[in-house]
Short mmCIF file of C-alpha atoms and ligand atoms in Angstrom, two decimals:
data_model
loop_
_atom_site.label_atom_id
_atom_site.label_comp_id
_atom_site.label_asym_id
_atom_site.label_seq_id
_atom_site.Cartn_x
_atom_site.Cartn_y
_atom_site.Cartn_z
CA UNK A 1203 57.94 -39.21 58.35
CA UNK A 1204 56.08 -42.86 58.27
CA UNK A 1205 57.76 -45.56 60.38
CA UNK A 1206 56.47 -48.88 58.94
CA UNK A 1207 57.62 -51.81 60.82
CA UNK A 1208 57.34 -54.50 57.93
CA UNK A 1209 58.71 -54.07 54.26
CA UNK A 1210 55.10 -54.82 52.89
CA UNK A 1211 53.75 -51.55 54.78
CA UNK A 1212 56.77 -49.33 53.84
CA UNK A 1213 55.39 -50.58 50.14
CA UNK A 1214 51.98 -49.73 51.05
CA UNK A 1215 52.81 -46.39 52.33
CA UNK A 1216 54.89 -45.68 49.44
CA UNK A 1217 51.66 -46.74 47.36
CA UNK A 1218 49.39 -44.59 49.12
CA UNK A 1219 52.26 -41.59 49.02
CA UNK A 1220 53.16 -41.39 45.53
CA UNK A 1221 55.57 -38.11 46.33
CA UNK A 1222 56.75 -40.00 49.33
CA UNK A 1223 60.84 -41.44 49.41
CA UNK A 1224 62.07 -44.64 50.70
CA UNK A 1225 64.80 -43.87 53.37
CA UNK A 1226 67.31 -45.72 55.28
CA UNK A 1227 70.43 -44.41 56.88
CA UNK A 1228 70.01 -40.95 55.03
CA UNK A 1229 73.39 -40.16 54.24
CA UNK A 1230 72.94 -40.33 50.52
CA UNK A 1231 69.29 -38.82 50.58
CA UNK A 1232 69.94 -36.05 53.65
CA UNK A 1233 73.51 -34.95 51.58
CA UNK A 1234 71.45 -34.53 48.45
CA UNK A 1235 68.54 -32.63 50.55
CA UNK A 1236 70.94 -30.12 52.29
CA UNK A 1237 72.90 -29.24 48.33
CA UNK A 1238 69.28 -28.65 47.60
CA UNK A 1239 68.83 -31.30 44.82
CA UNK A 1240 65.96 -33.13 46.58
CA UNK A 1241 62.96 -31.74 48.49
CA UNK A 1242 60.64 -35.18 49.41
CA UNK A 1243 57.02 -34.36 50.02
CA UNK A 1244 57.32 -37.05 52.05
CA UNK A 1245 59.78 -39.76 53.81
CA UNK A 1246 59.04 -43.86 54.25
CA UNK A 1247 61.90 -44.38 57.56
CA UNK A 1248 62.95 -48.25 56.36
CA UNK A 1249 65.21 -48.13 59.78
CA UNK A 1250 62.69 -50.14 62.00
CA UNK A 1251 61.86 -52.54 59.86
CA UNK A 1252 63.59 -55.21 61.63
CA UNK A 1253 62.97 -58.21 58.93
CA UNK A 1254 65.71 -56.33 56.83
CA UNK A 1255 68.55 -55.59 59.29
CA UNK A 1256 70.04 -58.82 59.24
CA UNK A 1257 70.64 -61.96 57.13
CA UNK A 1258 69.47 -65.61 56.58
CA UNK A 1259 70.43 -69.31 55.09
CA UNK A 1260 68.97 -70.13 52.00
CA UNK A 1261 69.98 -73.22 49.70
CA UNK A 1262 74.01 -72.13 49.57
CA UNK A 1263 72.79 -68.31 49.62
CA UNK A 1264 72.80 -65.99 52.34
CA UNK A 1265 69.92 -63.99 52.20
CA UNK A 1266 71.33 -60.33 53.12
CA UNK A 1267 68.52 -57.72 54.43
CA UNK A 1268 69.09 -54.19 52.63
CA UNK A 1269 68.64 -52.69 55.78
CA UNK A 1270 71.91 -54.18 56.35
CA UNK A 1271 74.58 -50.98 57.97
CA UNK A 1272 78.15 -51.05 56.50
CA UNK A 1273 79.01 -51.64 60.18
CA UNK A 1274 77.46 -54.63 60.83
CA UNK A 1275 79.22 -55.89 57.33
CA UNK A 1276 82.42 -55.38 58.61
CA UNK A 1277 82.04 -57.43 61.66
CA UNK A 1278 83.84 -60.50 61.87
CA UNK A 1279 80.85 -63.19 61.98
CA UNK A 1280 79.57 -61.50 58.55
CA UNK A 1281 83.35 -60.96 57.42
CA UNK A 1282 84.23 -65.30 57.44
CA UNK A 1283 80.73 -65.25 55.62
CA UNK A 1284 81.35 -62.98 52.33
CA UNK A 1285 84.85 -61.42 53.39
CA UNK A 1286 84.90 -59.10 49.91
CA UNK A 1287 81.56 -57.50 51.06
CA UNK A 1288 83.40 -56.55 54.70
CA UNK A 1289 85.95 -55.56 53.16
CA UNK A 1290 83.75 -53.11 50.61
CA UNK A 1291 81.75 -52.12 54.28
CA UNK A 1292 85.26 -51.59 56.04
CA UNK A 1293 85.91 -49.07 53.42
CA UNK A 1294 82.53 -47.24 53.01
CA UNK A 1295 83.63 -43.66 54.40
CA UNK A 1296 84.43 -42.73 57.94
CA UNK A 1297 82.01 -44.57 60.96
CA UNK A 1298 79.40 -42.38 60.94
CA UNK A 1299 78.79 -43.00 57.26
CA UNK A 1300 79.46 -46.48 57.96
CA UNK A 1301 77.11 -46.83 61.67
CA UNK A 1302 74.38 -45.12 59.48
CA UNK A 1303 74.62 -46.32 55.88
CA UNK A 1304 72.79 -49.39 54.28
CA UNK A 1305 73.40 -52.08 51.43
CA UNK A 1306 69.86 -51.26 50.07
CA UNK A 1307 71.00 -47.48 50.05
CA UNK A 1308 74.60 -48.26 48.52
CA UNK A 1309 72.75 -50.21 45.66
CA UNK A 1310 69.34 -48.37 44.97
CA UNK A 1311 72.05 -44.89 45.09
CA UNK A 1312 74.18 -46.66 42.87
CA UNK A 1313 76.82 -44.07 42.90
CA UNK A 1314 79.75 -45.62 40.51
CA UNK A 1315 81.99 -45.17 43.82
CA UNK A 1316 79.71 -47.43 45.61
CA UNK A 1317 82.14 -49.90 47.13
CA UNK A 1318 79.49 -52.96 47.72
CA UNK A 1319 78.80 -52.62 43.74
CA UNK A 1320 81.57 -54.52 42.62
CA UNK A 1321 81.76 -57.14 44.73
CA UNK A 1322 77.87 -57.53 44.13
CA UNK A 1323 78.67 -57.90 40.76
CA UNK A 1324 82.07 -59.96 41.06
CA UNK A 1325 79.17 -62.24 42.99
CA UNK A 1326 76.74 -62.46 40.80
CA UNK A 1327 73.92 -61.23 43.07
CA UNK A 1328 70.42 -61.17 43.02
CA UNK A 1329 68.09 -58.28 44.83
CA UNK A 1330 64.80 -59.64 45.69
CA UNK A 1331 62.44 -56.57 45.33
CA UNK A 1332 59.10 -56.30 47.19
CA UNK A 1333 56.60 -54.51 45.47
CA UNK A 1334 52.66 -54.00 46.63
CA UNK A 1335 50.00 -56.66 47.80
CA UNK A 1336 53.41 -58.94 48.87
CA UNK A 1337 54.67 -59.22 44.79
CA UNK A 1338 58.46 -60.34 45.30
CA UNK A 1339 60.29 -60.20 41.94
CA UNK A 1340 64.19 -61.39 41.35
CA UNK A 1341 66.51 -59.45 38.86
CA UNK A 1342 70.43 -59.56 38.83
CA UNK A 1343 71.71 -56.59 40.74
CA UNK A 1344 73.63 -55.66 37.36
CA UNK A 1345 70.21 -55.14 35.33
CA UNK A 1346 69.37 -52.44 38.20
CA UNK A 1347 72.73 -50.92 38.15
CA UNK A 1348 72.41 -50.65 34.00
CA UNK A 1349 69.00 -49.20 34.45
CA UNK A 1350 67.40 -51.98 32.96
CA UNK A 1351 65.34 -52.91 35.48
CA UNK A 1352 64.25 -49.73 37.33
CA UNK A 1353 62.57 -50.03 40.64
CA UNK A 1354 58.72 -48.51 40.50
CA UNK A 1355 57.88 -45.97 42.40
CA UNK A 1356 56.22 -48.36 45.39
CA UNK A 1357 58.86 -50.72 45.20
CA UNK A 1358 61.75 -51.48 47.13
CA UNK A 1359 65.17 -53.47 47.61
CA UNK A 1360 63.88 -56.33 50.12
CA UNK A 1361 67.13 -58.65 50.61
CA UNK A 1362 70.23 -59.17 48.55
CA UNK A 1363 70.61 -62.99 47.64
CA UNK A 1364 74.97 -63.81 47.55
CA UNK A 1365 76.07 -66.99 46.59
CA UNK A 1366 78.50 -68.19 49.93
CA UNK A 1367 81.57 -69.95 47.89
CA UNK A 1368 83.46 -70.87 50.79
CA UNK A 1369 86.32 -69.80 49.28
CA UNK A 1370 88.87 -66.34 49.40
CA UNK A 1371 87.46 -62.93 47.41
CA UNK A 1372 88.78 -59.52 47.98
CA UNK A 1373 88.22 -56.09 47.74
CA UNK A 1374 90.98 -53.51 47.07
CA UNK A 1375 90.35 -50.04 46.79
CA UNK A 1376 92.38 -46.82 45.23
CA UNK A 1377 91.28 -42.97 47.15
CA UNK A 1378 92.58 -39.68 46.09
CA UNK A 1379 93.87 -39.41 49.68
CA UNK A 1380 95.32 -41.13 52.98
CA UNK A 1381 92.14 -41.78 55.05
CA UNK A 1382 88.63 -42.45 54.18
CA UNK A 1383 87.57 -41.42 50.97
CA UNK A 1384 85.30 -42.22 47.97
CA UNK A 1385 87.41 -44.65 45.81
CA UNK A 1386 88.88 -43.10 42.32
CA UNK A 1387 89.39 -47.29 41.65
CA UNK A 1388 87.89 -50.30 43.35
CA UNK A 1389 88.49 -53.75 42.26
CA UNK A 1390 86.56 -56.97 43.92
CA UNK A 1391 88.25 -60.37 42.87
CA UNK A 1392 86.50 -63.92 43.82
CA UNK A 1393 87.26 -67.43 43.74
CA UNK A 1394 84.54 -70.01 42.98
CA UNK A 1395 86.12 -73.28 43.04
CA UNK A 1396 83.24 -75.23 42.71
CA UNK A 1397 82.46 -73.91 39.00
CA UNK A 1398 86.75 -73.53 38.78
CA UNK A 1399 85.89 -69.81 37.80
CA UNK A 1400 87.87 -66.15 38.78
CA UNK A 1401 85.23 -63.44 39.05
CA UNK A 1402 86.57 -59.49 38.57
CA UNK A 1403 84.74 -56.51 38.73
CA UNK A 1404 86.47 -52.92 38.73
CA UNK A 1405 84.67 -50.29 40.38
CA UNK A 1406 84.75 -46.69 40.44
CA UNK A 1407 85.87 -45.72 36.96
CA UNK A 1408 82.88 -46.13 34.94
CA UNK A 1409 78.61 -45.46 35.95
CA UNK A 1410 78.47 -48.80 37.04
CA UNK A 1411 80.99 -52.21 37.98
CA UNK A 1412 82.63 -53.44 34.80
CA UNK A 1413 83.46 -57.21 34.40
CA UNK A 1414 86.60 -57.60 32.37
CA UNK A 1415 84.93 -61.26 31.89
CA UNK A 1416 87.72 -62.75 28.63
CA UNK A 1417 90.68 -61.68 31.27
CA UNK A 1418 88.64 -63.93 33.93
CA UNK A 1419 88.19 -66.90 31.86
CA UNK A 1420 92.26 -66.77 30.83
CA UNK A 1421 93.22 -66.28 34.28
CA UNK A 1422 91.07 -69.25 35.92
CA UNK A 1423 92.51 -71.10 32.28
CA UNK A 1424 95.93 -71.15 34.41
CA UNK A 1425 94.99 -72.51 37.82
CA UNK A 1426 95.45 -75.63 38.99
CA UNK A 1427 92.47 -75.81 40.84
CA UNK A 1428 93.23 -79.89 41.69
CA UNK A 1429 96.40 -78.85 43.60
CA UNK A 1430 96.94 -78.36 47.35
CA UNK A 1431 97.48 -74.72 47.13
CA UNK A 1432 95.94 -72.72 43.74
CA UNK A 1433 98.83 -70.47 43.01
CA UNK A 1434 100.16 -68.38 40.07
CA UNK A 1435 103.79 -67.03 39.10
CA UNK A 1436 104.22 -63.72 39.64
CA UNK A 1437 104.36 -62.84 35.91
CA UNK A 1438 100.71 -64.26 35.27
CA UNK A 1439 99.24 -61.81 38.26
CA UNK A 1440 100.91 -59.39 36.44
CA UNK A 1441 99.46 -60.50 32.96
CA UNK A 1442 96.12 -60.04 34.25
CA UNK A 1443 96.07 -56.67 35.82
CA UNK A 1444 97.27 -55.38 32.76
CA UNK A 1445 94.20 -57.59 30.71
CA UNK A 1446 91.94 -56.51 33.03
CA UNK A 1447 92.92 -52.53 32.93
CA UNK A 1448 93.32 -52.63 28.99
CA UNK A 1449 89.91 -54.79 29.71
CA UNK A 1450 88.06 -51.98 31.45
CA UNK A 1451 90.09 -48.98 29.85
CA UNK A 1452 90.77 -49.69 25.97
CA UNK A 1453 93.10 -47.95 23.68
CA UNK A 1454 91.11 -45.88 21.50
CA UNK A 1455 90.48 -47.31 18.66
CA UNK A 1456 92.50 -46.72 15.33
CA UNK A 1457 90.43 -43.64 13.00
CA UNK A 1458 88.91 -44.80 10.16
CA UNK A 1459 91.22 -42.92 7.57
CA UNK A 1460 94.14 -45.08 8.98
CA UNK A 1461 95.92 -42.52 11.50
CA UNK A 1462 97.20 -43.37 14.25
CA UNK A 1463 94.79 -43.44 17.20
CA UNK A 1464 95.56 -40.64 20.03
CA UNK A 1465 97.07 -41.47 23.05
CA UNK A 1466 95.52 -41.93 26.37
CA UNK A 1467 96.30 -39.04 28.12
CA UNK A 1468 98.27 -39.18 31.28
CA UNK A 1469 95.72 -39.23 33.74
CA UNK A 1470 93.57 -42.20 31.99
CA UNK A 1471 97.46 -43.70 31.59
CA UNK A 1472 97.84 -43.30 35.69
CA UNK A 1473 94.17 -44.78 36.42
CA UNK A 1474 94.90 -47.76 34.11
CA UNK A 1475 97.94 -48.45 36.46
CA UNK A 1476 96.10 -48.25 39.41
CA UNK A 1477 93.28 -50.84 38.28
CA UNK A 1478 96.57 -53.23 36.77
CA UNK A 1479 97.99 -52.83 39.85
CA UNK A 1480 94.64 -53.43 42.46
CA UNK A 1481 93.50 -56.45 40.17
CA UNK A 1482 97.03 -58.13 40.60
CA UNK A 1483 97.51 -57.60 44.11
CA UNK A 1484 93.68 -58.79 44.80
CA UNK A 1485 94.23 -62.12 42.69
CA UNK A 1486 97.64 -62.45 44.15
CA UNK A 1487 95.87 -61.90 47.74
CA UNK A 1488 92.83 -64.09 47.19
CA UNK A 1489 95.23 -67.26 45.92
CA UNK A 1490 98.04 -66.64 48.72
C1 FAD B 1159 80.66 -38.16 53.78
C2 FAD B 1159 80.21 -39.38 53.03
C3 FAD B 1159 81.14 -40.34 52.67
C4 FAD B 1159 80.75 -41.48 51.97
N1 FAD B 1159 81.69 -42.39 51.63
C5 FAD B 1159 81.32 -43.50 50.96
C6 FAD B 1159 82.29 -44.48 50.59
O1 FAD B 1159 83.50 -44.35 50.83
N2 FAD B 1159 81.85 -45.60 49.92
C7 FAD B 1159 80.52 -45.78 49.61
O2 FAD B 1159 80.19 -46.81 49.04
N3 FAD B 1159 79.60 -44.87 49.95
C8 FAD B 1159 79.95 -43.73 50.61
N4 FAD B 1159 79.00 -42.81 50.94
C9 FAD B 1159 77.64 -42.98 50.43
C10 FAD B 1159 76.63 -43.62 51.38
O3 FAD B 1159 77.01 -43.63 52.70
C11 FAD B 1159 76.29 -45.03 50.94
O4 FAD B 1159 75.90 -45.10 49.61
C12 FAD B 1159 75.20 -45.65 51.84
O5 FAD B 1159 75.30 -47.04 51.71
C13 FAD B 1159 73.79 -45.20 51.50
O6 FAD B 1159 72.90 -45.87 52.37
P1 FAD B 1159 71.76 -45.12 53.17
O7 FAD B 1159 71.06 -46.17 53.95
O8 FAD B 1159 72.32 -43.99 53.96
O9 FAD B 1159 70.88 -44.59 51.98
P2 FAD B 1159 69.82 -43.39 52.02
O10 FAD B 1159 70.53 -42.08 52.01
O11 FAD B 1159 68.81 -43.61 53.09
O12 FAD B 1159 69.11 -43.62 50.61
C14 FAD B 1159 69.84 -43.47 49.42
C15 FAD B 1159 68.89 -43.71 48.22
O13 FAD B 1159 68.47 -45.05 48.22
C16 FAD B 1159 67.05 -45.15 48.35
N5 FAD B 1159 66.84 -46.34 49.18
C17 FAD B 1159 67.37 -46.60 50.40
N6 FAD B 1159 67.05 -47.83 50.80
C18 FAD B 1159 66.29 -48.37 49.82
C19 FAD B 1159 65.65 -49.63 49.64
N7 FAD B 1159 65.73 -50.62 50.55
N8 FAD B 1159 64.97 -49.84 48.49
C20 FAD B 1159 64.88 -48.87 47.54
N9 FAD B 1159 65.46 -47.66 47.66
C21 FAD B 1159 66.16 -47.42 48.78
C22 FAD B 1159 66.60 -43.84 48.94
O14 FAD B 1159 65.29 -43.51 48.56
C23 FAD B 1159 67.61 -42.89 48.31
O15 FAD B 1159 67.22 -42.56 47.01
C24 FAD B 1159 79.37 -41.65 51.62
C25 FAD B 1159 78.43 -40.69 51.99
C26 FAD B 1159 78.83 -39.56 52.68
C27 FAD B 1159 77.78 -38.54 53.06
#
C-alpha cells in the first residue's frame, strides 16, 4: 500500500496506478474486500495525509477535509459549528466504525444509508475534488450522489465546502433496532435565516437524499422569521411531515383506464409514518 502524505501525490499515485484504490478508514472498502466483491491491485492509504483531517474558515464556509473521522464530527467544537453533521457522525455505527470512518468515504461510498448524505444535501454542499497536476474542480455534492458527476479514476474528494448558518439544523434518524444500526429513515432539517428558508432532506429510503423542496418553501411560508422566537403550532409540524412523506413517498398514481390506483402496501404505509413523524419532530426540534 502507498502512503502519500499530500492529496496531490495520493492523485499522482493513483495516476501512475490505474488499478490502484483510494482508501481511508477502510470500513466500507475492507467489508466489501472480505464478502469478496473487491480485490484492489493496489491501495492509495489517504490516512496520513494530514491537509485533509481537519477543517478551515473560508468566506462564511467551513472548509471540511474528507479525511475528516465520524469521531472527530461528533465532538463538541465541530458539533456548535454544523450540529446536523455531529449529529449524522454521532449516529454513523458503533465507535469503531465511527474512530475509523471518513466524510470523504461516507460520500464517495454513497450508500443511500449514509447518514452525512442528507444533511450534505439539506446544506447545500459543495466537494472540492483534486484531480492531477493540482486541477481543483467544484460540483454540488448532489450531482455526485446522482451520478452526474462521477469522480475519474485519479481523482479524489479533497474538502467538503458547508455553508455555517449560525442557526439550529438537525438530524433524526429511524434503525430497524435499539442500538447502532444503519438507518431504514434519516431526515436532516436546517434553518437558514438569513435567506428565511427551511431546508429538508430524507435519507435512507431512496439511492440517494431526496429534497421534498414545495413542502420546504410552504413550511418557511409560515414562519415568522421577524419574531423573537420562530415557532409553529403543533398542527403545522404536523402538516409538514405528512407533505414531506407524501413528498418523498407518493401515492401511486391513478391507471390510465381510470381504476383506482393500488394501495401502498403496509410496509411503504409504516415507512411513510416514520419519515412524517422524523421530519416533524426535527422541524419541531430545530425551531424549539
Ligand atoms: C459495521 C458497519 C456499520 C456501519 N454503520 C454505518 C452507519 O450507521 N452510518 C453510516 O453512514 N455508515 C455506516 N457504515 C459505513 C462506513 O463506516 C461509512 O460509510 C464510512 O464513512 C466510510 O468511510 P471510510 O473512510 O471507512 O471509507 P473507505 O472504506 O476507506 O472507502 C470507501 C469508498 O470510498 C472511496 N474513498 C474514500 N475516501 C475517498 C476520497 N477522499 N476520495 C474519493 N474516494 C474515496 C474508497 O475508494 C472506497 O471506494 C458502517 C460500516 C460498517 C462496516
Amino acid at each position: 500500500m502507498t502512503l502519500p502524505a499530500s492529496l496531490d501525490e495520493a492523485v499522482a499515485a493513483l495516476a501512475a496506478m490505474p488499478a490502484a484504490v483510494p482508501v481511508a478508514g477502510g470500513t466500507d472498502l475492507m467489508a466489501a474486500v472480505n464478502r469478496g466483491l473487491l480485490r484492489p491491485a493496489g491501495l492509495v492509504g489517504l490516512g496520513r495525509i494530514n491537509e485533509i483531517r481537519g477543517w478551515q474558515y473560508q468566506d462564511g464556509h467551513a472548509l471540511l477535509g474528507a479525511g475528516l473521522t465520524h469521531a472527530r464530527m461528533g465532538r463538541p467544537d465541530f458539533a456548535a459549528l454544523i450540529p446536523a453533521l455531529a449529529a449524522a457522525a454521532r449516529a454513523a455505527g458503533p465507535p469503531q466504525i465511527r474512530n475509523a470512518g471518513t466524510l470523504g468515504g461516507n460520500i464517495a461510498s454513497a450508500a443511500p444509508t449514509g447518514d452525512a448524505l442528507p444533511v450534505l444535501a439539506a446544506l447545500e454542499a459543495t466537494l472540492v475534488i483534486a484531480g492531477p497536476d493540482g486541477a481543483r474542480r467544484e460540483i454540488p455534492v448532489s450531482h455526485l450522489l446522482a451520478g452526474r458527476d462521477m469522480l475519474a479514476p485519479a481523482e479524489l474528494i479533497g474538502y467538503v465546502r458547508v455553508p455555517l448558518l449560525h442557526a439550529p439544523q438537525v438530524f433524526l434518524k429511524a434503525t430497524g433496532r435499539t442500538g447502532p444500526g444503519r438507518a431504514t429513515a434519516s431526515v436532516a432539517v436546517v434553518l437558514d435565516p438569513a435567506r428565511r428558508g427551511v431546508r429538508c432532506a430524507v435519507g435512507a429510503i431512496a439511492p440517494m437524499p431526496l429534497r421534498p423542496l414545495e413542502a420546504e418553501r410552504w413550511i418557511a411560508s409560515l414562519i415568522d422569521w421577524d419574531g423573537e422566537r420562530a415557532a409553529l403550532a403543533p398542527e403545522a409540524l404536523g402538516a409538514f411531515g405528512e407533505y414531506v412523506a407524501a413528498a418523498c413517498i407518493p401515492d401511486p398514481a391513478p391507471s390510465v383506464d381510470g381504476a383506482p390506483p393500488p394501495p401502498l402496501s403496509p410496509a411503504v404505509l409504516h415507512l411513510r409514518r416514520t419519515v412524517a413523524a422524523l421530519a416533524r419532530r426535527a422541524l419541531g426540534r430545530a425551531l424549539s
